[in-house]
Amino acid sequence: MKYINCLRVLLVPVFIYVLSYTIADAQAQIPNQCILLTESLGRGVDDSETNSQVSLLQNFLISNRYLNLQVPTGYFGSKTASAVRAFQSANGVSATGFVGPRTRNLLRNITCGNTVVPPPGTTINPTALRLVTNFSNNENGSSTFSLAIQNPLTSTTRQYAFEVNCPSGISLYYKGQSACGNFSTASDVTQMQISVQNTSESSQTIPIKIIAIGSYFDRLGEYVHNISVSGKQIQQTINVLSPQNTNQVYTRLATTSIYWNSTGTINALKIDLVRTHSSTTESVFNIANNVQNTGEYRWYIPSGVPVGSGYKYKISDANNQSLSSLSTRTFSVEEELSARKNITSFGFNSLYAQGNIDNNTKTITIQVPQGTNLTALTPTITVSQGARISPASGVAQNFTSPKTYTVTAQNGTVQTYTVRVNAAGGSSAKEITDFRFRSLNVVGTIDNLSSPRVISVTVPANTPLTSMTPTITVAQGASVTPASGQPRDFRSPVDYTVTAQNGSSVTYRVFVNKR
């Protein structure tokens, strides 16, 4: 009897130990349920405040051996915080012990997305696992890879977890589902068919990490395998857009824009002026080489470009001239616009009088018979080829005072001429008889004895001198330049020239002084 009692004393602790181990081991094998935490959790909160989410978290931590409790308590204390830190550390999250948005997302991905939980203190053997590309079809951005899994620890592997960081422009699929991010497979998988789409033009490298997970969620090994995918080949094209109008006409020494668009990678272009025939293209002039592919080129048309019509632009890839395009419309190149703008002759044919042209001073002086009526004379005028004159030739004018003619060249530049008509034997009177500023009610003092002749005018002290308009009276039949009524700057002396009917002239110098 004594022996039996002793045996009972020995067997009871053993039974209790075995029973407790079995319960704890069974607890560790509880499958993870999908955990969707709607609130962040930290020390001091409990189930009553979180709709039992603390117990949900604790159950996960217990089942994955992070939290050493038999059952959830529903209270987030120091032990739960320590367990959260261990879980965060094992999964690459900052170990704060607080369950914030990042940890909540991690829990959701692990428990709802079939991603395996790495337990704390796992030992990883990086040489125990390999991914090998057995076959690949890699063409124009679309690729199919056959990946072989080499794992010497197959017998102890529960499943494989994959981490795939897809670069921008990459889409990766396994069994028709997106495989960018995290996914897992069963342990009996030895071959995997992976399809990849690369929407960018450049080649891309995709790192695929495989992790062998053991029966107790321990990491038996991991390996990173890189696969390369070619870029999507975009067809190279060039499309010439200029000229934008039919029968466009350009002139030499002018500037025009040449426009185009292109697809694919074309860095530099060659632009030529050509003329097309029934079956051939004649190169006429090289416009530019190594032009940046910006879609526009500003062309200054030099004088060496042949004048002609039926021209087109030809734009080619500078590095592959078989890739080229012609403009769909033709255009012409004409001679440059002339800058010539001279009066080459000026006369009154009815009076047999021709003018004396001074192209240095741009003045024309012409003598007509004595007694000629100067108020309505009709001149005959010739100018440089392509230029035009205003007033026009053949239009009657009043020549009792100097007349201004403006000549405009083809290129738009202008030149003015002053025409003076004198009647032979006419009056020689050429005096300024009155000089005044009517707005100020002041009259100048005229000295006809000095050389040059002098006119002095005194104005109020506050008078601005920069733009004053005088009224000038001269001898009958004479003319004055600058004319009466034209504003002048009198801050310094101003010279006036008076021309008599007989062509003789005299200069007056006007001084304006302030009181």
Short mmCIF file of C-alpha atoms in Angstrom, two decimals:
data_model
loop_
_atom_site.label_atom_id
_atom_site.label_comp_id
_atom_site.label_asym_id
_atom_site.label_seq_id
_atom_site.Cartn_x
_atom_site.Cartn_y
_atom_site.Cartn_z
CA MET A 1 0.00 0.00 0.00
CA LYS A 2 2.83 2.31 0.81
CA TYR A 3 4.32 1.50 -2.56
CA ILE A 4 1.12 2.33 -4.37
CA ASN A 5 0.79 5.71 -2.64
CA CYS A 6 4.36 6.58 -3.60
CA LEU A 7 3.60 5.67 -7.19
CA ARG A 8 0.54 7.92 -7.14
CA VAL A 9 2.69 10.81 -5.91
CA LEU A 10 5.12 10.32 -8.79
CA LEU A 11 2.55 9.83 -11.57
CA VAL A 12 0.28 12.80 -10.80
CA PRO A 13 2.88 15.52 -11.64
CA VAL A 14 3.90 13.66 -14.78
CA PHE A 15 0.26 13.46 -15.88
CA ILE A 16 -0.28 17.14 -15.16
CA TYR A 17 2.90 18.07 -17.12
CA VAL A 18 1.94 15.94 -20.10
CA LEU A 19 -1.60 17.31 -20.04
CA SER A 20 -0.44 20.94 -19.86
CA TYR A 21 2.06 20.39 -22.70
CA THR A 22 -0.61 18.85 -24.85
CA ILE A 23 -2.96 21.78 -24.24
CA ALA A 24 -0.24 24.36 -24.96
CA ASP A 25 0.86 22.50 -28.10
CA ALA A 26 -2.71 22.26 -29.27
CA GLN A 27 -3.16 25.96 -28.61
CA ALA A 28 -0.12 26.70 -30.79
CA GLN A 29 -1.69 24.83 -33.69
CA ILE A 30 -4.89 26.88 -33.67
CA PRO A 31 -5.26 28.10 -37.25
CA ASN A 32 -5.09 31.86 -37.72
CA GLN A 33 -8.43 33.49 -38.39
CA CYS A 34 -8.71 36.57 -40.63
CA ILE A 35 -7.94 39.53 -38.37
CA LEU A 36 -9.38 42.89 -39.42
CA LEU A 37 -8.65 45.38 -36.65
CA THR A 38 -10.67 48.55 -37.05
CA GLU A 39 -8.94 50.41 -34.22
CA SER A 40 -5.36 51.02 -33.14
CA LEU A 41 -4.54 49.23 -29.89
CA GLY A 42 -2.14 50.11 -27.05
CA ARG A 43 -1.50 49.52 -23.41
CA GLY A 44 -4.47 50.05 -21.09
CA VAL A 45 -7.31 49.27 -23.51
CA ASP A 46 -9.57 46.21 -23.16
CA ASP A 47 -12.31 44.36 -25.00
CA SER A 48 -15.09 46.57 -23.65
CA GLU A 49 -13.55 49.57 -25.41
CA THR A 50 -12.61 47.79 -28.64
CA ASN A 51 -15.44 45.39 -29.36
CA SER A 52 -13.31 42.38 -28.27
CA GLN A 53 -10.46 43.27 -30.65
CA VAL A 54 -7.85 42.92 -27.86
CA SER A 55 -8.82 39.25 -27.43
CA LEU A 56 -8.70 38.78 -31.21
CA LEU A 57 -5.14 40.16 -31.25
CA GLN A 58 -4.09 38.10 -28.23
CA ASN A 59 -5.47 34.90 -29.74
CA PHE A 60 -3.28 35.47 -32.81
CA LEU A 61 -0.18 36.20 -30.70
CA ILE A 62 -0.83 33.10 -28.53
CA SER A 63 -1.38 30.78 -31.47
CA ASN A 64 1.86 31.96 -33.06
CA ARG A 65 3.86 31.66 -29.80
CA TYR A 66 4.50 35.34 -29.29
CA LEU A 67 2.31 35.64 -26.16
CA ASN A 68 2.77 33.15 -23.30
CA LEU A 69 -0.85 32.88 -22.10
CA GLN A 70 -3.28 29.98 -22.05
CA VAL A 71 -6.28 32.05 -23.15
CA PRO A 72 -6.82 35.70 -24.09
CA THR A 73 -7.43 38.05 -21.17
CA GLY A 74 -9.08 40.83 -23.14
CA TYR A 75 -6.74 43.40 -21.56
CA PHE A 76 -3.77 45.00 -23.36
CA GLY A 77 -1.07 44.96 -20.68
CA SER A 78 2.73 44.81 -20.58
CA LYS A 79 2.86 41.13 -21.72
CA THR A 80 0.72 41.88 -24.75
CA ALA A 81 2.87 44.92 -25.57
CA SER A 82 6.04 42.75 -25.37
CA ALA A 83 4.46 40.15 -27.63
CA VAL A 84 3.50 42.85 -30.18
CA ARG A 85 7.08 44.16 -30.17
CA ALA A 86 8.41 40.64 -30.86
CA PHE A 87 5.93 40.22 -33.72
CA GLN A 88 6.82 43.63 -35.18
CA SER A 89 10.55 42.95 -34.94
CA ALA A 90 10.20 39.60 -36.71
CA ASN A 91 8.25 41.23 -39.55
CA GLY A 92 10.36 44.31 -40.22
CA VAL A 93 8.08 46.79 -38.47
CA SER A 94 9.34 49.31 -35.95
CA ALA A 95 9.05 47.52 -32.56
CA THR A 96 6.91 50.01 -30.62
CA GLY A 97 4.48 47.60 -28.94
CA PHE A 98 1.63 49.73 -30.29
CA VAL A 99 -0.72 48.30 -32.92
CA GLY A 100 -1.07 51.18 -35.38
CA PRO A 101 -2.14 51.29 -39.07
CA ARG A 102 1.01 49.58 -40.36
CA THR A 103 0.80 46.69 -37.90
CA ARG A 104 -2.94 46.34 -38.51
CA ASN A 105 -2.31 46.11 -42.27
CA LEU A 106 0.42 43.52 -41.65
CA LEU A 107 -1.96 41.42 -39.55
CA ARG A 108 -4.62 41.65 -42.21
CA ASN A 109 -2.20 40.63 -44.99
CA ILE A 110 -0.88 37.72 -42.95
CA THR A 111 -4.19 36.33 -41.74
CA CYS A 112 -6.42 37.21 -44.68
CA GLY A 113 -3.98 36.99 -47.59
CA ASN A 114 -2.46 33.55 -46.88
CA THR A 115 0.96 34.99 -46.02
CA VAL A 116 2.85 32.88 -43.45
CA VAL A 117 3.82 34.33 -40.08
CA PRO A 118 7.56 34.17 -39.28
CA PRO A 119 7.93 33.25 -35.57
CA PRO A 120 10.37 34.99 -33.23
CA GLY A 121 13.92 33.71 -32.99
CA THR A 122 13.82 31.73 -36.26
CA THR A 123 17.04 30.51 -37.85
CA ILE A 124 17.37 31.18 -41.58
CA ASN A 125 19.70 29.18 -43.79
CA PRO A 126 20.25 31.23 -46.98
CA THR A 127 21.95 28.35 -48.80
CA ALA A 128 19.16 25.81 -48.34
CA LEU A 129 16.83 27.13 -51.07
CA ARG A 130 17.06 28.13 -54.77
CA LEU A 131 14.84 29.46 -57.55
CA VAL A 132 16.10 28.64 -61.05
CA THR A 133 14.82 29.92 -64.40
CA ASN A 134 14.44 26.79 -66.52
CA PHE A 135 12.73 28.45 -69.47
CA SER A 136 11.75 31.96 -70.51
CA ASN A 137 10.08 33.55 -73.49
CA ASN A 138 11.08 37.22 -73.40
CA GLU A 139 9.85 39.34 -76.30
CA ASN A 140 8.57 42.90 -76.70
CA GLY A 141 7.77 43.44 -73.03
CA SER A 142 5.71 40.24 -72.68
CA SER A 143 7.48 37.37 -70.92
CA THR A 144 6.68 33.90 -69.60
CA PHE A 145 9.05 32.29 -67.09
CA SER A 146 9.22 28.72 -65.82
CA LEU A 147 10.73 28.80 -62.33
CA ALA A 148 12.00 25.62 -60.66
CA ILE A 149 12.09 25.45 -56.86
CA GLN A 150 15.15 23.62 -55.52
CA ASN A 151 14.73 22.83 -51.81
CA PRO A 152 16.71 20.14 -49.97
CA LEU A 153 14.38 20.57 -46.96
CA THR A 154 11.15 19.58 -48.72
CA SER A 155 10.19 17.06 -46.07
CA THR A 156 10.04 19.69 -43.34
CA THR A 157 8.59 22.51 -45.50
CA ARG A 158 4.98 23.42 -44.83
CA GLN A 159 4.59 26.00 -47.63
CA TYR A 160 6.46 28.65 -49.64
CA ALA A 161 5.99 32.36 -49.13
CA PHE A 162 6.96 34.83 -51.87
CA GLU A 163 7.78 38.53 -51.73
CA VAL A 164 7.84 40.30 -55.10
CA ASN A 165 8.77 43.98 -55.46
CA CYS A 166 7.42 44.93 -58.89
CA PRO A 167 9.08 48.03 -60.42
CA SER A 168 7.00 50.74 -62.07
CA GLY A 169 5.46 49.55 -65.33
CA ILE A 170 5.66 45.84 -64.36
CA SER A 171 2.68 43.52 -63.91
CA LEU A 172 3.42 39.95 -62.71
CA TYR A 173 0.91 37.07 -62.63
CA TYR A 174 0.84 33.55 -61.14
CA LYS A 175 -2.11 31.30 -61.89
CA GLY A 176 -3.93 34.28 -63.42
CA GLN A 177 -3.69 36.36 -60.25
CA SER A 178 -1.48 39.36 -59.58
CA ALA A 179 1.71 38.22 -57.86
CA CYS A 180 3.15 41.66 -57.11
CA GLY A 181 3.53 41.94 -53.35
CA ASN A 182 3.09 38.79 -51.20
CA PHE A 183 1.61 35.37 -52.02
CA SER A 184 2.18 31.72 -51.05
CA THR A 185 2.09 28.22 -52.52
CA ALA A 186 1.89 24.67 -51.19
CA SER A 187 5.05 22.79 -50.32
CA ASP A 188 4.62 20.25 -53.13
CA VAL A 189 5.03 22.89 -55.87
CA THR A 190 8.27 22.37 -57.81
CA GLN A 191 7.56 24.34 -61.02
CA MET A 192 5.90 27.74 -61.37
CA GLN A 193 4.73 29.50 -64.54
CA ILE A 194 5.12 33.27 -64.12
CA SER A 195 3.91 35.76 -66.75
CA VAL A 196 5.15 39.35 -66.85
CA GLN A 197 4.02 42.45 -68.71
CA ASN A 198 6.42 45.39 -69.09
CA THR A 199 4.72 48.54 -70.35
CA SER A 200 7.92 50.66 -70.36
CA GLU A 201 10.48 50.82 -73.16
CA SER A 202 13.42 49.95 -70.91
CA SER A 203 14.40 46.51 -69.62
CA GLN A 204 13.49 45.79 -66.00
CA THR A 205 14.86 43.48 -63.28
CA ILE A 206 12.36 41.91 -60.85
CA PRO A 207 13.62 40.48 -57.55
CA ILE A 208 11.57 37.48 -56.35
CA LYS A 209 12.18 36.30 -52.77
CA ILE A 210 11.12 32.76 -51.85
CA ILE A 211 10.88 31.70 -48.19
CA ALA A 212 10.52 28.08 -47.07
CA ILE A 213 8.20 27.90 -44.04
CA GLY A 214 8.43 24.96 -41.61
CA SER A 215 5.71 23.11 -39.76
CA TYR A 216 5.91 25.51 -36.84
CA PHE A 217 5.96 28.58 -39.09
CA ASP A 218 9.73 28.75 -38.79
CA ARG A 219 11.76 29.99 -41.73
CA LEU A 220 13.82 27.10 -43.06
CA GLY A 221 15.52 29.25 -45.68
CA GLU A 222 15.09 32.10 -48.13
CA TYR A 223 16.54 33.07 -51.50
CA VAL A 224 16.26 36.06 -53.85
CA HIS A 225 16.13 35.31 -57.58
CA ASN A 226 16.25 38.10 -60.20
CA ILE A 227 14.46 37.80 -63.53
CA SER A 228 14.98 40.28 -66.37
CA VAL A 229 12.29 41.46 -68.75
CA SER A 230 12.90 43.26 -72.03
CA GLY A 231 11.28 46.63 -72.69
CA LYS A 232 8.22 47.05 -74.85
CA GLN A 233 9.29 47.83 -78.40
CA ILE A 234 7.47 50.90 -79.69
CA GLN A 235 7.43 51.26 -83.46
CA GLN A 236 9.61 54.12 -84.68
CA THR A 237 7.91 56.53 -87.05
CA ILE A 238 8.44 60.08 -88.35
CA ASN A 239 5.60 62.23 -89.69
CA VAL A 240 6.42 65.55 -91.43
CA LEU A 241 3.73 68.17 -90.79
CA SER A 242 5.12 71.13 -92.79
CA PRO A 243 4.21 72.98 -94.88
CA GLN A 244 0.77 73.36 -93.35
CA ASN A 245 -0.72 75.08 -96.42
CA THR A 246 -0.85 73.97 -100.05
CA ASN A 247 1.44 75.86 -102.50
CA GLN A 248 3.23 77.69 -99.69
CA VAL A 249 5.81 80.21 -100.93
CA TYR A 250 9.00 81.01 -98.99
CA THR A 251 11.63 83.61 -99.80
CA ARG A 252 15.35 83.36 -99.30
CA LEU A 253 16.83 85.19 -96.29
CA ALA A 254 13.57 84.63 -94.41
CA THR A 255 12.96 82.26 -91.47
CA THR A 256 10.30 79.56 -91.29
CA SER A 257 9.44 76.69 -88.91
CA ILE A 258 9.54 73.03 -89.93
CA TYR A 259 7.24 70.80 -87.83
CA TRP A 260 7.04 67.02 -87.37
CA ASN A 261 6.08 64.34 -84.84
CA SER A 262 7.54 60.90 -84.15
CA THR A 263 7.11 57.71 -82.13
CA GLY A 264 9.71 55.46 -80.56
CA THR A 265 13.18 56.50 -79.48
CA ILE A 266 14.69 58.79 -82.11
CA ASN A 267 17.28 61.18 -80.73
CA ALA A 268 18.71 63.07 -83.73
CA LEU A 269 17.33 63.91 -87.18
CA LYS A 270 18.57 64.97 -90.61
CA ILE A 271 16.46 67.46 -92.63
CA ASP A 272 16.78 67.86 -96.42
CA LEU A 273 15.09 69.87 -99.17
CA VAL A 274 14.06 67.48 -101.94
CA ARG A 275 12.03 67.33 -105.13
CA THR A 276 10.11 64.15 -105.93
CA HIS A 277 9.68 62.65 -109.38
CA SER A 278 7.59 59.70 -110.52
CA SER A 279 9.79 57.07 -108.85
CA THR A 280 12.78 58.93 -107.43
CA THR A 281 13.56 61.59 -104.87
CA GLU A 282 16.09 64.27 -105.85
CA SER A 283 18.09 65.81 -103.02
CA VAL A 284 18.31 69.58 -103.60
CA PHE A 285 19.72 71.09 -100.41
CA ASN A 286 20.81 69.81 -96.99
CA ILE A 287 18.97 71.92 -94.42
CA ALA A 288 20.43 70.56 -91.14
CA ASN A 289 22.10 67.54 -89.52
CA ASN A 290 21.89 66.15 -85.97
CA VAL A 291 18.73 68.10 -85.17
CA GLN A 292 17.28 67.40 -81.73
CA ASN A 293 13.95 65.59 -81.93
CA THR A 294 11.85 68.40 -80.42
CA GLY A 295 9.17 68.53 -83.12
CA GLU A 296 10.24 71.93 -84.51
CA TYR A 297 13.23 73.38 -86.36
CA ARG A 298 13.63 77.08 -87.19
CA TRP A 299 15.14 77.32 -90.69
CA TYR A 300 16.81 80.51 -91.90
CA ILE A 301 16.65 80.10 -95.69
CA PRO A 302 20.10 81.08 -97.04
CA SER A 303 20.67 82.73 -100.41
CA GLY A 304 22.31 79.50 -101.63
CA VAL A 305 18.98 77.62 -101.71
CA PRO A 306 17.98 77.22 -105.39
CA VAL A 307 14.90 79.13 -106.45
CA GLY A 308 12.24 76.66 -107.57
CA SER A 309 8.92 74.93 -106.93
CA GLY A 310 7.63 71.43 -106.17
CA TYR A 311 9.87 71.18 -103.11
CA LYS A 312 9.26 68.89 -100.09
CA TYR A 313 10.90 68.37 -96.70
CA LYS A 314 12.52 65.02 -96.02
CA ILE A 315 13.23 64.21 -92.36
CA SER A 316 15.33 61.12 -91.52
CA ASP A 317 16.67 59.42 -88.41
CA ALA A 318 20.27 60.66 -88.29
CA ASN A 319 21.42 57.20 -87.19
CA ASN A 320 19.18 55.20 -89.53
CA GLN A 321 18.39 57.16 -92.67
CA SER A 322 16.22 54.36 -94.03
CA LEU A 323 13.69 55.63 -91.46
CA SER A 324 12.41 58.83 -93.07
CA SER A 325 9.31 60.77 -94.03
CA LEU A 326 8.35 63.29 -96.74
CA SER A 327 5.99 66.24 -96.43
CA THR A 328 2.66 65.64 -98.11
CA ARG A 329 2.42 69.15 -99.60
CA THR A 330 4.83 70.92 -101.96
CA PHE A 331 6.14 74.47 -101.66
CA SER A 332 8.22 77.02 -103.56
CA VAL A 333 11.33 79.06 -102.79
CA GLU A 334 11.65 82.50 -104.37
CA GLU A 335 14.41 85.12 -104.45
CA GLU A 336 14.96 87.08 -101.27
CA LEU A 337 13.06 90.36 -100.84
CA SER A 338 15.08 93.32 -102.00
CA ALA A 339 16.12 96.10 -99.63
CA ARG A 340 16.60 98.59 -102.50
CA LYS A 341 14.50 101.76 -102.09
CA ASN A 342 15.97 104.57 -104.20
CA ILE A 343 14.29 107.18 -106.40
CA THR A 344 16.11 106.68 -109.69
CA SER A 345 14.42 109.51 -111.64
CA PHE A 346 12.10 112.44 -110.89
CA GLY A 347 10.81 114.92 -113.49
CA PHE A 348 7.98 116.90 -115.01
CA ASN A 349 7.72 115.53 -118.55
CA SER A 350 5.34 118.27 -119.70
CA LEU A 351 7.96 120.88 -118.72
CA TYR A 352 10.96 118.88 -119.97
CA ALA A 353 12.42 119.28 -116.49
CA GLN A 354 14.41 116.55 -114.67
CA GLY A 355 15.40 116.66 -111.03
CA ASN A 356 18.91 116.52 -109.57
CA ILE A 357 18.91 113.51 -107.13
CA ASP A 358 21.33 113.50 -104.20
CA ASN A 359 21.20 109.97 -102.66
CA ASN A 360 23.51 110.99 -99.84
CA THR A 361 21.22 113.68 -98.45
CA LYS A 362 18.11 112.10 -100.00
CA THR A 363 17.09 115.41 -101.57
CA ILE A 364 15.88 116.22 -105.10
CA THR A 365 16.12 119.72 -106.61
CA ILE A 366 14.37 120.55 -109.90
CA GLN A 367 14.23 123.80 -111.89
CA VAL A 368 11.10 124.71 -113.89
CA PRO A 369 10.47 127.66 -116.26
CA GLN A 370 9.78 131.07 -114.83
CA GLY A 371 6.10 131.68 -114.18
CA THR A 372 5.26 127.98 -113.80
CA ASN A 373 2.29 127.38 -111.53
CA LEU A 374 3.75 125.25 -108.71
CA THR A 375 0.44 124.44 -107.05
CA ALA A 376 -0.49 121.45 -109.26
CA LEU A 377 2.51 119.82 -110.90
CA THR A 378 2.38 116.14 -111.90
CA PRO A 379 5.73 114.33 -111.57
CA THR A 380 6.90 111.18 -113.30
CA ILE A 381 8.91 109.05 -110.84
CA THR A 382 10.85 105.76 -111.14
CA VAL A 383 12.12 103.77 -108.14
CA SER A 384 14.18 100.61 -107.44
CA GLN A 385 12.75 97.38 -108.89
CA GLY A 386 10.06 95.94 -106.64
CA ALA A 387 9.84 99.10 -104.49
CA ARG A 388 6.83 101.41 -104.25
CA ILE A 389 6.53 105.17 -103.64
CA SER A 390 4.04 107.42 -101.88
CA PRO A 391 2.64 109.80 -103.10
CA ALA A 392 2.54 107.79 -106.31
CA SER A 393 4.02 108.80 -109.65
CA GLY A 394 1.55 110.66 -111.88
CA VAL A 395 -0.38 112.24 -109.00
CA ALA A 396 -0.45 116.08 -108.98
CA GLN A 397 1.06 117.83 -105.93
CA ASN A 398 1.55 121.36 -104.62
CA PHE A 399 5.27 122.17 -104.87
CA THR A 400 5.17 125.74 -103.53
CA SER A 401 6.97 124.23 -100.50
CA PRO A 402 9.26 121.14 -100.20
CA LYS A 403 7.41 117.86 -100.70
CA THR A 404 8.27 114.55 -98.93
CA TYR A 405 8.15 111.22 -100.81
CA THR A 406 8.46 107.83 -99.06
CA VAL A 407 9.93 104.80 -100.86
CA THR A 408 9.20 101.28 -99.44
CA ALA A 409 11.44 98.33 -100.41
CA GLN A 410 10.24 94.74 -100.97
CA ASN A 411 11.43 93.77 -97.50
CA GLY A 412 9.39 96.54 -95.88
CA THR A 413 12.17 99.02 -95.07
CA VAL A 414 11.53 102.68 -95.99
CA GLN A 415 13.45 105.77 -97.13
CA THR A 416 12.19 109.38 -97.46
CA TYR A 417 13.21 112.00 -100.06
CA THR A 418 12.60 115.79 -99.93
CA VAL A 419 11.75 117.42 -103.30
CA ARG A 420 12.23 121.15 -103.90
CA VAL A 421 10.95 122.79 -107.11
CA ASN A 422 12.36 126.19 -108.14
CA ALA A 423 11.02 128.47 -110.89
CA ALA A 424 13.96 129.87 -112.94
CA GLY A 425 14.20 133.67 -112.68
CA GLY A 426 11.81 133.65 -109.73
CA SER A 427 12.07 135.81 -106.65
CA SER A 428 15.22 135.66 -104.52
CA ALA A 429 13.35 136.74 -101.39
CA LYS A 430 14.09 134.31 -98.58
CA GLU A 431 13.59 136.09 -95.28
CA ILE A 432 11.80 134.95 -92.16
CA THR A 433 9.52 137.86 -91.53
CA ASP A 434 7.88 136.59 -88.32
CA PHE A 435 8.71 133.87 -85.72
CA ARG A 436 6.50 133.34 -82.69
CA PHE A 437 5.05 130.85 -80.17
CA ARG A 438 1.35 131.60 -80.23
CA SER A 439 0.54 129.46 -77.16
CA LEU A 440 2.90 131.64 -75.10
CA ASN A 441 2.07 134.91 -76.90
CA VAL A 442 5.77 135.64 -77.45
CA VAL A 443 7.45 136.91 -80.65
CA GLY A 444 11.07 136.40 -81.61
CA THR A 445 13.58 139.16 -82.45
CA ILE A 446 15.03 138.66 -85.96
CA ASP A 447 18.61 139.70 -86.84
CA ASN A 448 19.01 139.58 -90.66
CA LEU A 449 22.55 141.02 -90.59
CA SER A 450 24.46 138.25 -88.79
CA SER A 451 25.71 135.08 -90.45
CA PRO A 452 24.02 132.79 -89.89
CA ARG A 453 21.01 134.95 -89.28
CA VAL A 454 19.75 134.83 -85.69
CA ILE A 455 16.32 134.78 -84.08
CA SER A 456 16.07 135.21 -80.28
CA VAL A 457 12.93 134.33 -78.32
CA THR A 458 12.41 134.85 -74.58
CA VAL A 459 9.84 132.61 -72.84
CA PRO A 460 8.59 132.32 -69.22
CA ALA A 461 10.95 130.62 -66.74
CA ASN A 462 8.70 127.56 -66.21
CA THR A 463 8.31 126.79 -69.92
CA PRO A 464 9.39 123.25 -70.98
CA LEU A 465 11.61 123.53 -74.06
CA THR A 466 11.58 119.91 -75.21
CA SER A 467 8.63 120.22 -77.61
CA MET A 468 7.69 123.72 -78.72
CA THR A 469 5.72 124.52 -81.89
CA PRO A 470 6.58 127.83 -83.65
CA THR A 471 4.54 129.72 -86.23
CA ILE A 472 6.85 131.02 -89.00
CA THR A 473 6.13 133.51 -91.76
CA VAL A 474 8.54 133.77 -94.75
CA ALA A 475 8.85 135.94 -97.87
CA GLN A 476 6.27 135.34 -100.58
CA GLY A 477 7.13 132.32 -102.72
CA ALA A 478 9.82 131.11 -100.31
CA SER A 479 9.74 127.91 -98.22
CA VAL A 480 11.20 127.04 -94.82
CA THR A 481 12.59 123.76 -93.42
CA PRO A 482 11.67 122.56 -90.85
CA ALA A 483 8.19 123.75 -91.71
CA SER A 484 6.07 126.10 -89.68
CA GLY A 485 3.89 124.27 -87.13
CA GLN A 486 6.32 121.38 -86.57
CA PRO A 487 7.35 120.86 -82.89
CA ARG A 488 11.04 121.02 -82.08
CA ASP A 489 13.33 120.66 -79.04
CA PHE A 490 14.67 124.16 -78.24
CA ARG A 491 16.94 123.20 -75.34
CA SER A 492 19.73 123.97 -77.84
CA PRO A 493 19.73 126.25 -80.94
CA VAL A 494 17.65 125.06 -83.93
CA ASP A 495 18.57 125.91 -87.57
CA TYR A 496 15.89 126.83 -90.14
CA THR A 497 16.64 126.99 -93.89
CA VAL A 498 14.61 129.36 -96.09
CA THR A 499 14.66 128.69 -99.87
CA ALA A 500 13.65 131.40 -102.35
CA GLN A 501 11.77 130.79 -105.60
CA ASN A 502 15.03 131.01 -107.58
CA GLY A 503 16.57 128.23 -105.48
CA SER A 504 18.83 130.36 -103.33
CA SER A 505 18.67 129.79 -99.59
CA VAL A 506 19.69 131.20 -96.24
CA THR A 507 19.94 129.72 -92.71
CA TYR A 508 18.43 131.17 -89.54
CA ARG A 509 19.55 129.94 -86.08
CA VAL A 510 16.88 130.21 -83.38
CA PHE A 511 17.78 130.64 -79.67
CA VAL A 512 15.09 130.25 -77.01
CA ASN A 513 15.92 131.74 -73.60
CA LYS A 514 14.02 131.69 -70.30
CA ARG A 515 13.35 134.86 -68.31
#
